PDB file of N, CA and C in Angstrom:
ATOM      1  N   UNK A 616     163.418  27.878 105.125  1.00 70.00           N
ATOM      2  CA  UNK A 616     162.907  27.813 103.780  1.00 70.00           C
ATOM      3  C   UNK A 616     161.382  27.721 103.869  1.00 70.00           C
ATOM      4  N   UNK A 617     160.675  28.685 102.953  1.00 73.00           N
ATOM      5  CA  UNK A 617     159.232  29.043 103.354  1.00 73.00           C
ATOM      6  C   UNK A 617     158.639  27.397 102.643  1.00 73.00           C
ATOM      7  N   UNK A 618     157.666  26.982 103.309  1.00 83.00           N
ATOM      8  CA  UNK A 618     156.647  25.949 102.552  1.00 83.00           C
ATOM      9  C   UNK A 618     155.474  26.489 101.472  1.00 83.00           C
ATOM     10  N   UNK A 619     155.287  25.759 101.078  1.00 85.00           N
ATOM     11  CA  UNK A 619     153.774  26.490  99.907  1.00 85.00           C
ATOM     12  C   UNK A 619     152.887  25.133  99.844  1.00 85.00           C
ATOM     13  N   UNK A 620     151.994  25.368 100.294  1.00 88.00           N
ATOM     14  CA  UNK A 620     150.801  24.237  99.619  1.00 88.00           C
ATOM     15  C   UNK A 620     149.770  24.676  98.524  1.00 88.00           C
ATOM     16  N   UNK A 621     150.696  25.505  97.939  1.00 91.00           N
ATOM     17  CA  UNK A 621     149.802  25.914  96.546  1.00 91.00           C
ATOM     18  C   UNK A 621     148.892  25.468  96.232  1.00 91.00           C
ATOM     19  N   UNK A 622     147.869  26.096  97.488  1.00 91.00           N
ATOM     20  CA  UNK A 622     146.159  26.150  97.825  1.00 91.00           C
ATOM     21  C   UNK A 622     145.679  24.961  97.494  1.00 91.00           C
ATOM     22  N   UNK A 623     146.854  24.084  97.818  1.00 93.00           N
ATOM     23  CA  UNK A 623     145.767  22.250  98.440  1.00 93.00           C
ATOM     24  C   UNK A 623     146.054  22.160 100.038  1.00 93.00           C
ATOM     25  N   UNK A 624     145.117  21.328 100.116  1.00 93.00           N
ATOM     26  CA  UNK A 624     144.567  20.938 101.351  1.00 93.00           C
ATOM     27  C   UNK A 624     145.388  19.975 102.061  1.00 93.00           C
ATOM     28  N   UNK A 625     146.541  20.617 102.899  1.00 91.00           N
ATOM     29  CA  UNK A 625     147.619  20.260 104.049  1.00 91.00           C
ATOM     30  C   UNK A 625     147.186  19.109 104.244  1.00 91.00           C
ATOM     31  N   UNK A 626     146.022  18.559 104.644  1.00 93.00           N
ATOM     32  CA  UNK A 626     146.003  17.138 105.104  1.00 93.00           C
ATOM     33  C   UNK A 626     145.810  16.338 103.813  1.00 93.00           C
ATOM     34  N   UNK A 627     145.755  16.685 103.055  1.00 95.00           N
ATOM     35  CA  UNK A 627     146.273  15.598 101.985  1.00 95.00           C
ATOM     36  C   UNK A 627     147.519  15.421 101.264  1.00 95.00           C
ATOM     37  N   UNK A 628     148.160  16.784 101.231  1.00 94.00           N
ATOM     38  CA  UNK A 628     149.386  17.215 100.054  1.00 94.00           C
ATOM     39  C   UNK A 628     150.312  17.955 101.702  1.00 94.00           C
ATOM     40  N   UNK A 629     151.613  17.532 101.310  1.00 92.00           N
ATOM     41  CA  UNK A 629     152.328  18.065 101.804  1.00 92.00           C
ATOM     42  C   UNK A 629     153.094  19.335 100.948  1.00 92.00           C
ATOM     43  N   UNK A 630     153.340  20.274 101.299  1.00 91.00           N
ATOM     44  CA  UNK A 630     153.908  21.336 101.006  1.00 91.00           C
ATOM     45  C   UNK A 630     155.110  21.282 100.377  1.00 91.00           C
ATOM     46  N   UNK A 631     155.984  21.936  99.392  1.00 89.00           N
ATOM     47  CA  UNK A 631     156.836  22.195  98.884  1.00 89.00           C
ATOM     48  C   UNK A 631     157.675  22.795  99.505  1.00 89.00           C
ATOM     49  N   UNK A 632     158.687  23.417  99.511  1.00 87.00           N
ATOM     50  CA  UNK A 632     159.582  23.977 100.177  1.00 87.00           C
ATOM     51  C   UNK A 632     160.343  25.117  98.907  1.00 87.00           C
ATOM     52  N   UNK A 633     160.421  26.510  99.387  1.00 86.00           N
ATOM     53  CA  UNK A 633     160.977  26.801  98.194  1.00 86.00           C
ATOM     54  C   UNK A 633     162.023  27.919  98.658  1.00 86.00           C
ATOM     55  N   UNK A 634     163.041  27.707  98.223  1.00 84.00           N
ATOM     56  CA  UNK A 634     164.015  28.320  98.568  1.00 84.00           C
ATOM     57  C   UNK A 634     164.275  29.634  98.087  1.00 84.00           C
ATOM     58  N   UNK A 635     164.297  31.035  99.136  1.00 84.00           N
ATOM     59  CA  UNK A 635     164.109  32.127  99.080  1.00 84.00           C
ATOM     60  C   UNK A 635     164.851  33.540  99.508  1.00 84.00           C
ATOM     61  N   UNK A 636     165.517  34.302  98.806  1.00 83.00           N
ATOM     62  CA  UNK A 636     166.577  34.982  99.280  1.00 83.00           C
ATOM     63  C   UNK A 636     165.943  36.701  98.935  1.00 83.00           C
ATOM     64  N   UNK A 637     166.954  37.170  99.836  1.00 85.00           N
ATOM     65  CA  UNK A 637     166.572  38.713 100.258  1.00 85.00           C
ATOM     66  C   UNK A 637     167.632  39.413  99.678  1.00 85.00           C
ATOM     67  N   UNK A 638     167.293  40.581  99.084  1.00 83.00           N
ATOM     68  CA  UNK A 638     168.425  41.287  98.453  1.00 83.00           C
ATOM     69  C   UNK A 638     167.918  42.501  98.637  1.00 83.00           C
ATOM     70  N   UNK A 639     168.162  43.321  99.536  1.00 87.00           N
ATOM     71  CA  UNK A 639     167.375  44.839  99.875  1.00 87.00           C
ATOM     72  C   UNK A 639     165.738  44.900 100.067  1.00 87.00           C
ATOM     73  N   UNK A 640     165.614  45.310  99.149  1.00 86.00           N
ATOM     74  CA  UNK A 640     163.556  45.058  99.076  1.00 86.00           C
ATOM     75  C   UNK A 640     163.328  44.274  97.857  1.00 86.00           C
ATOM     76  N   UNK A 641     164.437  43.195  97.467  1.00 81.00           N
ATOM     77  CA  UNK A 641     164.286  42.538  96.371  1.00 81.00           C
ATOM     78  C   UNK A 641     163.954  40.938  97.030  1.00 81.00           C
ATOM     79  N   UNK A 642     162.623  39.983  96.596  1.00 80.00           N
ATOM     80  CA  UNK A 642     162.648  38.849  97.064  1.00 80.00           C
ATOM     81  C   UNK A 642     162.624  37.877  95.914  1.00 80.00           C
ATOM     82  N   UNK A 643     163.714  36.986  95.860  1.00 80.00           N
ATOM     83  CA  UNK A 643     164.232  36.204  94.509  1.00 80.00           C
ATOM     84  C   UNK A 643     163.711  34.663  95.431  1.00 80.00           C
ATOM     85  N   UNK A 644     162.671  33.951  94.400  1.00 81.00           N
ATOM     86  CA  UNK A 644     162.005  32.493  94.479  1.00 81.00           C
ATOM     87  C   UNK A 644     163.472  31.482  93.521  1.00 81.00           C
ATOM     88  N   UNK A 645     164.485  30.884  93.824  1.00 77.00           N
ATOM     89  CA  UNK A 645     165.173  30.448  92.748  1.00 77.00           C
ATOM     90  C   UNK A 645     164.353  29.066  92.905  1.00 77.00           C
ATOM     91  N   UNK A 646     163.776  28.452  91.860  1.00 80.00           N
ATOM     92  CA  UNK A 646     162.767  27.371  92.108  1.00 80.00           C
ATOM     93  C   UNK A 646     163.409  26.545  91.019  1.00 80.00           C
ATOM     94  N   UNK A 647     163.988  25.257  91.277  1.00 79.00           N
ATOM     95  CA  UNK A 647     164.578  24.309  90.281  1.00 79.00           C
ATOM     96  C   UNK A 647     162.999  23.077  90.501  1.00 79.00           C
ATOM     97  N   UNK A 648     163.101  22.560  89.203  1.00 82.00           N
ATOM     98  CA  UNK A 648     162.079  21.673  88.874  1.00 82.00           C
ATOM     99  C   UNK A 648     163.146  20.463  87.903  1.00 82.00           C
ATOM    100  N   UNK A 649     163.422  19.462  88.592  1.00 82.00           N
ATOM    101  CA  UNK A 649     164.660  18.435  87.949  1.00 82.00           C
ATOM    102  C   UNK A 649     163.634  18.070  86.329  1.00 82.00           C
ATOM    103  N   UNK A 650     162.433  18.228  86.532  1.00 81.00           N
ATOM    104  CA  UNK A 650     161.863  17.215  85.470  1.00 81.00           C
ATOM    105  C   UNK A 650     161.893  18.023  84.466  1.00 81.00           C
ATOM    106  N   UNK A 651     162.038  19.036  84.149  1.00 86.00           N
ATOM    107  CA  UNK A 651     162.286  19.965  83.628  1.00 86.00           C
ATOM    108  C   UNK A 651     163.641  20.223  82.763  1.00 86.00           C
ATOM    109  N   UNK A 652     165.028  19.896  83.563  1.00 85.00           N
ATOM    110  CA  UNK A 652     165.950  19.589  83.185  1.00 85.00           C
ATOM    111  C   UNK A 652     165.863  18.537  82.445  1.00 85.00           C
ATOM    112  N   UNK A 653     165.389  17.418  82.021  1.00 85.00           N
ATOM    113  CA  UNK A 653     165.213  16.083  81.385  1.00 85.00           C
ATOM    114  C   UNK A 653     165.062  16.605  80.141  1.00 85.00           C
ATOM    115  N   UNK A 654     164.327  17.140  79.924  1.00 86.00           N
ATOM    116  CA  UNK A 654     163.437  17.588  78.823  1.00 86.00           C
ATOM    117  C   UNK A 654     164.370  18.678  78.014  1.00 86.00           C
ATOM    118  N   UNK A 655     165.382  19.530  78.913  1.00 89.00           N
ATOM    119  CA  UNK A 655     166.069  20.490  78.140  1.00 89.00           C
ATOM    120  C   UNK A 655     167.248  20.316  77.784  1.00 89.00           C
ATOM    121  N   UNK A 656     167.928  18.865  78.332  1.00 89.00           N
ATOM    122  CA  UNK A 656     168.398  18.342  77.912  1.00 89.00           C
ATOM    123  C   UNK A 656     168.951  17.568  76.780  1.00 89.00           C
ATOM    124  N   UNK A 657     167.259  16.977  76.572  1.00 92.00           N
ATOM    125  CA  UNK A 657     167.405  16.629  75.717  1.00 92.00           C
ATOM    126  C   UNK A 657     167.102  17.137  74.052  1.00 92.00           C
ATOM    127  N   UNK A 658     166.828  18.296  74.344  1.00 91.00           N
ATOM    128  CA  UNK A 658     166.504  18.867  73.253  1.00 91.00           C
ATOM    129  C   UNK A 658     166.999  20.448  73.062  1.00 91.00           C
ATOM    130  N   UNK A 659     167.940  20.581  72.593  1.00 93.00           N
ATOM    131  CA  UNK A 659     168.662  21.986  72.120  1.00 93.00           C
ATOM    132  C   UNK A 659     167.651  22.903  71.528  1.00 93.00           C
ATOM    133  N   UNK A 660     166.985  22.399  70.651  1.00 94.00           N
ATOM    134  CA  UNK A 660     165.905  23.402  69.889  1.00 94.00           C
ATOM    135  C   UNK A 660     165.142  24.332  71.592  1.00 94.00           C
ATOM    136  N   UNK A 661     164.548  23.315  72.452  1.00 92.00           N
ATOM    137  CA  UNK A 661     163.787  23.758  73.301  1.00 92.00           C
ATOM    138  C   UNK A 661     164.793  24.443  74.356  1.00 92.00           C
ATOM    139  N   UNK A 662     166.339  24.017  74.874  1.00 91.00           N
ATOM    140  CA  UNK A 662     167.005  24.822  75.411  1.00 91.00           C
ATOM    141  C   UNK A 662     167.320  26.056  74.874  1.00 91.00           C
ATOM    142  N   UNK A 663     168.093  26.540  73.409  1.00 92.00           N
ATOM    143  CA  UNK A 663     167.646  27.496  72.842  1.00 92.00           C
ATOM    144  C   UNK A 663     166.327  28.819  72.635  1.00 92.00           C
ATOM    145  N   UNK A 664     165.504  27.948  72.822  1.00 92.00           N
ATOM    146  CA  UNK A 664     164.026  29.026  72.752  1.00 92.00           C
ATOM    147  C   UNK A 664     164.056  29.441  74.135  1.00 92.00           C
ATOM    148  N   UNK A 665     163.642  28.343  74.961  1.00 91.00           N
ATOM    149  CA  UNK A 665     163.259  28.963  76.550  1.00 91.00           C
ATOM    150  C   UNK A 665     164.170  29.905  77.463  1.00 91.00           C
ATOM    151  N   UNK A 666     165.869  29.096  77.583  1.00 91.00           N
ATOM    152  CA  UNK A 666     166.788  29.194  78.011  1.00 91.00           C
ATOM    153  C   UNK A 666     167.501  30.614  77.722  1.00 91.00           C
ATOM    154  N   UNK A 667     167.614  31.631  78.512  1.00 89.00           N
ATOM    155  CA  UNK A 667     169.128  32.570  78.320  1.00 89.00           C
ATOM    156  C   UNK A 667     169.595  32.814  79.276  1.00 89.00           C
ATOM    157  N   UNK A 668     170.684  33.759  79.590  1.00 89.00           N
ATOM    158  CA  UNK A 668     171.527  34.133  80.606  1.00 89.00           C
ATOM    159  C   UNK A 668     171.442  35.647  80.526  1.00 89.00           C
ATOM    160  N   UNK A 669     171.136  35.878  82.085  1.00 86.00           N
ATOM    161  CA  UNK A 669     170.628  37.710  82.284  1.00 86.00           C
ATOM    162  C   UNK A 669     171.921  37.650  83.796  1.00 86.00           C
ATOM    163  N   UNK A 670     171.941  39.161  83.855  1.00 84.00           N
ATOM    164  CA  UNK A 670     172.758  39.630  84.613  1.00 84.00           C
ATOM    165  C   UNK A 670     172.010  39.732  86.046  1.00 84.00           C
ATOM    166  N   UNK A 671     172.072  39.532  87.133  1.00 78.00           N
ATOM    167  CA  UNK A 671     171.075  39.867  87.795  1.00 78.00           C
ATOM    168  C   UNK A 671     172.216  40.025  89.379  1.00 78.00           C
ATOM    169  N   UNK A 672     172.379  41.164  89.595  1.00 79.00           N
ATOM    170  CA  UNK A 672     173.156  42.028  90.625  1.00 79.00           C
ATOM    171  C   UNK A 672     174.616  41.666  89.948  1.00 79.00           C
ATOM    172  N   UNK A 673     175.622  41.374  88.962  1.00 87.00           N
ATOM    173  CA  UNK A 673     176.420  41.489  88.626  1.00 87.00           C
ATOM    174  C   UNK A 673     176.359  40.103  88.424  1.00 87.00           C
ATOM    175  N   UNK A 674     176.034  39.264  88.697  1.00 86.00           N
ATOM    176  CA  UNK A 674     176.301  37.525  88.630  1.00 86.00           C
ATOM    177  C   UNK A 674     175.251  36.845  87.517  1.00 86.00           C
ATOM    178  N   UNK A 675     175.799  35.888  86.560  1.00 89.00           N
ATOM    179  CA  UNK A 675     175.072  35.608  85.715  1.00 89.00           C
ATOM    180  C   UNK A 675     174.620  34.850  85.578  1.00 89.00           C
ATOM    181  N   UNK A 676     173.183  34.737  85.531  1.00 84.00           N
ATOM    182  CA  UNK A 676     172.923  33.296  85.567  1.00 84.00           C
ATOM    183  C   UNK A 676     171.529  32.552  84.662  1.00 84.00           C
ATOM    184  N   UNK A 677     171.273  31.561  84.651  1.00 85.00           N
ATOM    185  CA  UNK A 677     170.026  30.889  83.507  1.00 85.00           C
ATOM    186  C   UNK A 677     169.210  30.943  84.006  1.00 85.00           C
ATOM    187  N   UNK A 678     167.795  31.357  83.271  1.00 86.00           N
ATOM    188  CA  UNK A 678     166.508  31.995  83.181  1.00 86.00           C
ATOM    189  C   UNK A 678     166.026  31.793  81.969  1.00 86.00           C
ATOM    190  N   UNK A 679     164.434  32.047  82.258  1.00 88.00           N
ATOM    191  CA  UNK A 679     163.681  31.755  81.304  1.00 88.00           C
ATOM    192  C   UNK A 679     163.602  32.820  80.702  1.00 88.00           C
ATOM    193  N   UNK A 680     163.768  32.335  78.892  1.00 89.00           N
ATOM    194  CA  UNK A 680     163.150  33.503  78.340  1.00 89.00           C
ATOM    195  C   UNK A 680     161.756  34.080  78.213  1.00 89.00           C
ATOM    196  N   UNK A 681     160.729  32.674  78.297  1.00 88.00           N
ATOM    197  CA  UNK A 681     159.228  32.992  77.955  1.00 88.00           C
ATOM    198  C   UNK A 681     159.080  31.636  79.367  1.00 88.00           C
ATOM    199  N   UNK A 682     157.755  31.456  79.240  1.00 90.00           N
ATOM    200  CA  UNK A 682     156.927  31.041  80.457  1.00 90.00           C
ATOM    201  C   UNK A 682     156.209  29.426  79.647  1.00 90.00           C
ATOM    202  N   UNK A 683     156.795  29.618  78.130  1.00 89.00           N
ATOM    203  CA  UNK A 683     155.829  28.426  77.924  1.00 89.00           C
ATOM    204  C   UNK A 683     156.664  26.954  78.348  1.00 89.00           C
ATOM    205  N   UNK A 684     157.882  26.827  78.901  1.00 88.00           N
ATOM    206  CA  UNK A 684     158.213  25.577  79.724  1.00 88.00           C
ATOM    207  C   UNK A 684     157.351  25.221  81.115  1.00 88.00           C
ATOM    208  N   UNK A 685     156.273  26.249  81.494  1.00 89.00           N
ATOM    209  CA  UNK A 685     155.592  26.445  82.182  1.00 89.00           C
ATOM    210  C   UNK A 685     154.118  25.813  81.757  1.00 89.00           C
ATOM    211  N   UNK A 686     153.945  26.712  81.121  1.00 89.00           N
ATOM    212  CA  UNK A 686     152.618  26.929  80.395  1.00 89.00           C
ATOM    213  C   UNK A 686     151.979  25.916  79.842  1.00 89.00           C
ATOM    214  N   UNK A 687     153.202  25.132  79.093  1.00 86.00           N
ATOM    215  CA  UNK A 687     152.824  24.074  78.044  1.00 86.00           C
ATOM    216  C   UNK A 687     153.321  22.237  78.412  1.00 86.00           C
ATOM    217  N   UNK A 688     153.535  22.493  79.791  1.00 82.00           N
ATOM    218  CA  UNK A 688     153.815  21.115  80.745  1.00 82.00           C
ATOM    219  C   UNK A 688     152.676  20.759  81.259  1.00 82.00           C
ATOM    220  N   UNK A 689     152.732  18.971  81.376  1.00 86.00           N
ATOM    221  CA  UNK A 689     151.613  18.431  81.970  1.00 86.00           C
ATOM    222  C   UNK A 689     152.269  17.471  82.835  1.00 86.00           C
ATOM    223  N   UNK A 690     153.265  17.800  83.388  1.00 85.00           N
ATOM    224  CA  UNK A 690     153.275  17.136  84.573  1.00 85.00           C
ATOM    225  C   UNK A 690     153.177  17.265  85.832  1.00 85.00           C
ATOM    226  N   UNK A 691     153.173  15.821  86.606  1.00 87.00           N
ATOM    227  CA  UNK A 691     152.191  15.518  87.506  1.00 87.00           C
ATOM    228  C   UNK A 691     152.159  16.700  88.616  1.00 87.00           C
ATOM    229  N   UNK A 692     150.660  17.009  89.628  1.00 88.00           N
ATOM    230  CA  UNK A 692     151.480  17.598  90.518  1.00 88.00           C
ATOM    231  C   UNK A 692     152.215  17.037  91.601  1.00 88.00           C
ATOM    232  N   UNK A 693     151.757  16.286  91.696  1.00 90.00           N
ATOM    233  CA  UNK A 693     152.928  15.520  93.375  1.00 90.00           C
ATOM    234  C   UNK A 693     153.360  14.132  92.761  1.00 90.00           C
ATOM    235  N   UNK A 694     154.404  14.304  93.531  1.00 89.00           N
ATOM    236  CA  UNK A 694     155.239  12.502  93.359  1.00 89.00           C
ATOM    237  C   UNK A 694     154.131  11.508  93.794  1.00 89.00           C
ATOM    238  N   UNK A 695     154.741  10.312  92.763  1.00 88.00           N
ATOM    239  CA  UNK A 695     153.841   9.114  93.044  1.00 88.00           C
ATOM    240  C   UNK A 695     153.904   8.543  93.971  1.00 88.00           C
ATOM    241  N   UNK A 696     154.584   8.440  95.124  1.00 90.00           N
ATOM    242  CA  UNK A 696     154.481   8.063  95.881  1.00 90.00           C
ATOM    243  C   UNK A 696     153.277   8.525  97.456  1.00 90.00           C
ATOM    244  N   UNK A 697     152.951   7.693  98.314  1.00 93.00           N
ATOM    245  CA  UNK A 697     151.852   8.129  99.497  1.00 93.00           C
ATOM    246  C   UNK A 697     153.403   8.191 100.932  1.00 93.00           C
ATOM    247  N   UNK A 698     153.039   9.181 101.501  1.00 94.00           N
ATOM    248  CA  UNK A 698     153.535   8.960 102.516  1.00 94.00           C
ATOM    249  C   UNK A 698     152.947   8.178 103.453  1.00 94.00           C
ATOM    250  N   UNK A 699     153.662   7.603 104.571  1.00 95.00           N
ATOM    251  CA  UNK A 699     153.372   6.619 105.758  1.00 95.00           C
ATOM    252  C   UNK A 699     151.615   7.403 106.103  1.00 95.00           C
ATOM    253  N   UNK A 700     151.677   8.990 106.029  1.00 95.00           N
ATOM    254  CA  UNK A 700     150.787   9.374 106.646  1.00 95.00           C
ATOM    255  C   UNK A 700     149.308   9.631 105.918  1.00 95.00           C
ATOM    256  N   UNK A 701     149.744   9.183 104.742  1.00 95.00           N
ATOM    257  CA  UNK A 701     148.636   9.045 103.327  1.00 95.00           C
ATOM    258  C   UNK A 701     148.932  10.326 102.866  1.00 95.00           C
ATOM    259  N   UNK A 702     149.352  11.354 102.492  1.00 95.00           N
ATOM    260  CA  UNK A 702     149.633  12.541 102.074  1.00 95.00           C
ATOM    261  C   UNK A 702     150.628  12.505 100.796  1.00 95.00           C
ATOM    262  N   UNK A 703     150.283  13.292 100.236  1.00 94.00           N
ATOM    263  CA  UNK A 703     151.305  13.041  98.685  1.00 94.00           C
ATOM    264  C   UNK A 703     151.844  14.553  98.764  1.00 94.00           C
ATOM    265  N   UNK A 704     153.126  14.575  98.399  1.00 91.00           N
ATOM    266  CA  UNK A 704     154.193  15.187  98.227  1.00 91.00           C
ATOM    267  C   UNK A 704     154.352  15.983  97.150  1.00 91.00           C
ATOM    268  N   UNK A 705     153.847  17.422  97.123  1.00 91.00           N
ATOM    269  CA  UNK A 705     153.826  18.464  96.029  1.00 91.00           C
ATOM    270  C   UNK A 705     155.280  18.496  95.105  1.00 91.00           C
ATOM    271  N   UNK A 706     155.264  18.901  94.187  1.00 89.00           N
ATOM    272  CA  UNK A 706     156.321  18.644  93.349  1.00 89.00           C
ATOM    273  C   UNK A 706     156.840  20.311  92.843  1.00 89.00           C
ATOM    274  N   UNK A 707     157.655  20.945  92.530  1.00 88.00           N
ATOM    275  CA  UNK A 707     158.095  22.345  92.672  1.00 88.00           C
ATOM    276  C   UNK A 707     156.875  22.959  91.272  1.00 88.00           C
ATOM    277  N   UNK A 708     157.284  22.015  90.503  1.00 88.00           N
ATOM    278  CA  UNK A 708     156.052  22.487  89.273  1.00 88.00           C
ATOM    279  C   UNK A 708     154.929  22.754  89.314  1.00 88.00           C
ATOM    280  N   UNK A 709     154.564  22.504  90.586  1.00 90.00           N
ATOM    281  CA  UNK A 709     153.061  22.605  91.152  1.00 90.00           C
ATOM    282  C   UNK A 709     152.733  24.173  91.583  1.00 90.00           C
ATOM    283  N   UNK A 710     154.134  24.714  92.080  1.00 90.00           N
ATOM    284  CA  UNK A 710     154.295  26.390  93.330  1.00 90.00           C
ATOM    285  C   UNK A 710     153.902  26.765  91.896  1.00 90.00           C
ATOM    286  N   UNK A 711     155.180  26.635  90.644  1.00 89.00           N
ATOM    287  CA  UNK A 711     155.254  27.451  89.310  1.00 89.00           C
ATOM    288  C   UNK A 711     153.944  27.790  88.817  1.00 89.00           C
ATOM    289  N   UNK A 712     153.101  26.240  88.591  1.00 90.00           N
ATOM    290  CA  UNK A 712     151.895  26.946  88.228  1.00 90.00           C
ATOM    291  C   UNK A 712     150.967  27.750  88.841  1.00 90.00           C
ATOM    292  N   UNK A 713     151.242  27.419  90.604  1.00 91.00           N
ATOM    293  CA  UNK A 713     149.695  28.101  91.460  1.00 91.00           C
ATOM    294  C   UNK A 713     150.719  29.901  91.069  1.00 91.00           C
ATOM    295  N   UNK A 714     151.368  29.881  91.144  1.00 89.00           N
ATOM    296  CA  UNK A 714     151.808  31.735  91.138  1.00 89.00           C
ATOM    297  C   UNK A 714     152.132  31.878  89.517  1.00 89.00           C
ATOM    298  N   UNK A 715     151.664  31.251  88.577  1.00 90.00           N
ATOM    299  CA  UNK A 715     152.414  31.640  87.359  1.00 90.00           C
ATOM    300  C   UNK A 715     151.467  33.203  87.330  1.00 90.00           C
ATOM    301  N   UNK A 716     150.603  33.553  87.228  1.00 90.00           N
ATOM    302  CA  UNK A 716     150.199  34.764  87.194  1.00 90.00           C
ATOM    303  C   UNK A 716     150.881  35.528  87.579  1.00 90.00           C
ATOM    304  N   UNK A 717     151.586  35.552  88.994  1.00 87.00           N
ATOM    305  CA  UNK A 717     152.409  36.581  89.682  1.00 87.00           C
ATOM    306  C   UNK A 717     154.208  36.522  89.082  1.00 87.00           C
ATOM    307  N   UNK A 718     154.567  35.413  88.230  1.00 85.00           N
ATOM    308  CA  UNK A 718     155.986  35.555  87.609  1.00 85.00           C
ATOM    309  C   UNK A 718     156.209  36.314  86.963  1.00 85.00           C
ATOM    310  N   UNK A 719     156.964  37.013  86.966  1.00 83.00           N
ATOM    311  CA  UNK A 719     157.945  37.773  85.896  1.00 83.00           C
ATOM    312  C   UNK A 719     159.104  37.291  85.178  1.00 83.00           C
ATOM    313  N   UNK A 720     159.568  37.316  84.297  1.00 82.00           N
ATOM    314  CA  UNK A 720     160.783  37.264  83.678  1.00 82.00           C
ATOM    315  C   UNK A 720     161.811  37.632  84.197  1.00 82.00           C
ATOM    316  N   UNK A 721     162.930  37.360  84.778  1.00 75.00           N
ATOM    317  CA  UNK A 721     164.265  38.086  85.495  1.00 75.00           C
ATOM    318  C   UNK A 721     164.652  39.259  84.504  1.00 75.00           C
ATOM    319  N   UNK A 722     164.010  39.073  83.017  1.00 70.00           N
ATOM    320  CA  UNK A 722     165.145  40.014  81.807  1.00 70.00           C
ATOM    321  C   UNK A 722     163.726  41.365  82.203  1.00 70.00           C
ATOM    322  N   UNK A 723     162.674  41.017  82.068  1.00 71.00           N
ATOM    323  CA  UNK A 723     162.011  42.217  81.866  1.00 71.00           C
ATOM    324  C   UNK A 723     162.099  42.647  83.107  1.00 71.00           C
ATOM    325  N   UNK A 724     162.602  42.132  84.919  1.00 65.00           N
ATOM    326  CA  UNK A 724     162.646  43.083  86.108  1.00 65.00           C
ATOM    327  C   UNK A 724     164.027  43.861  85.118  1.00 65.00           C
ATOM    328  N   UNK A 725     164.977  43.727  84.993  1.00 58.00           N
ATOM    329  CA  UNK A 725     166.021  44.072  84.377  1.00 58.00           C
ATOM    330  C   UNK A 725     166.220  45.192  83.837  1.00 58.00           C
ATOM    331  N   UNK A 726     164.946  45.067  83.262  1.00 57.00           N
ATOM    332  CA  UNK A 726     165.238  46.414  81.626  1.00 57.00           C
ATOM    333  C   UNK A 726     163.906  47.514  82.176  1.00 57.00           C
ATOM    334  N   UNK A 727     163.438  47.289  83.252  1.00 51.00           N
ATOM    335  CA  UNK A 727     162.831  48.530  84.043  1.00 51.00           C
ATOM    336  C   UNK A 727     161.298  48.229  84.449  1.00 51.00           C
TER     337      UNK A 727
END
């Protein structure tokens, strides 16, 4: 599983880990962010807007519709906690934002 230190400085921030799969010349980031789930949870209006289900190689699964669960979050980038080695621990929301430029939508790879 590839690491990312979404361009902080290794000796302070430890890297993320993001789990990454190969499908021909297709490379799929499936990146879960738990804090994220909290929030869509608790609120249907915001699962509704963000949230749908796209087909993606025959298997179906949940995706964003728009980017502003992204866009419009302020949380932290690394856990509160210090490691033994003084280094703080990147948080997945952190990869989302350093590449949000480079995301796409799963529906618009989809529709061409």
């Amino acid at each position: 599983m590839p690491e990312q230190n979404c361009g902080k400085d290794d000796s302070r921030y430890v890297p993320c880990r993001i789990p990454t799969y190969r499908f021909f010349d297709w490379q799929f980031e499936f990146i879960s962010v738990p804090e994220f789930y909290d929030q869509l949870w608790h609120s249907a209006e915001l699962r509704e807007r963000v949230l749908g289900t796209v087909d993606v190689f025959g298997v179906e699964v949940q995706a964003l519709k728009d980017f502003s669960l992204i866009d419009d979050n302020d949380l932290p980038e690394t856990y509160a906690f210090t490691r033994s080695d003084g280094r703080k621990t990147l948080q997945t929301v952190t990869y989302l934002k350093f590449r949000r430029s480079h995301l796409r939508l799963v529906e618009d790879i989809s529709e061409g």
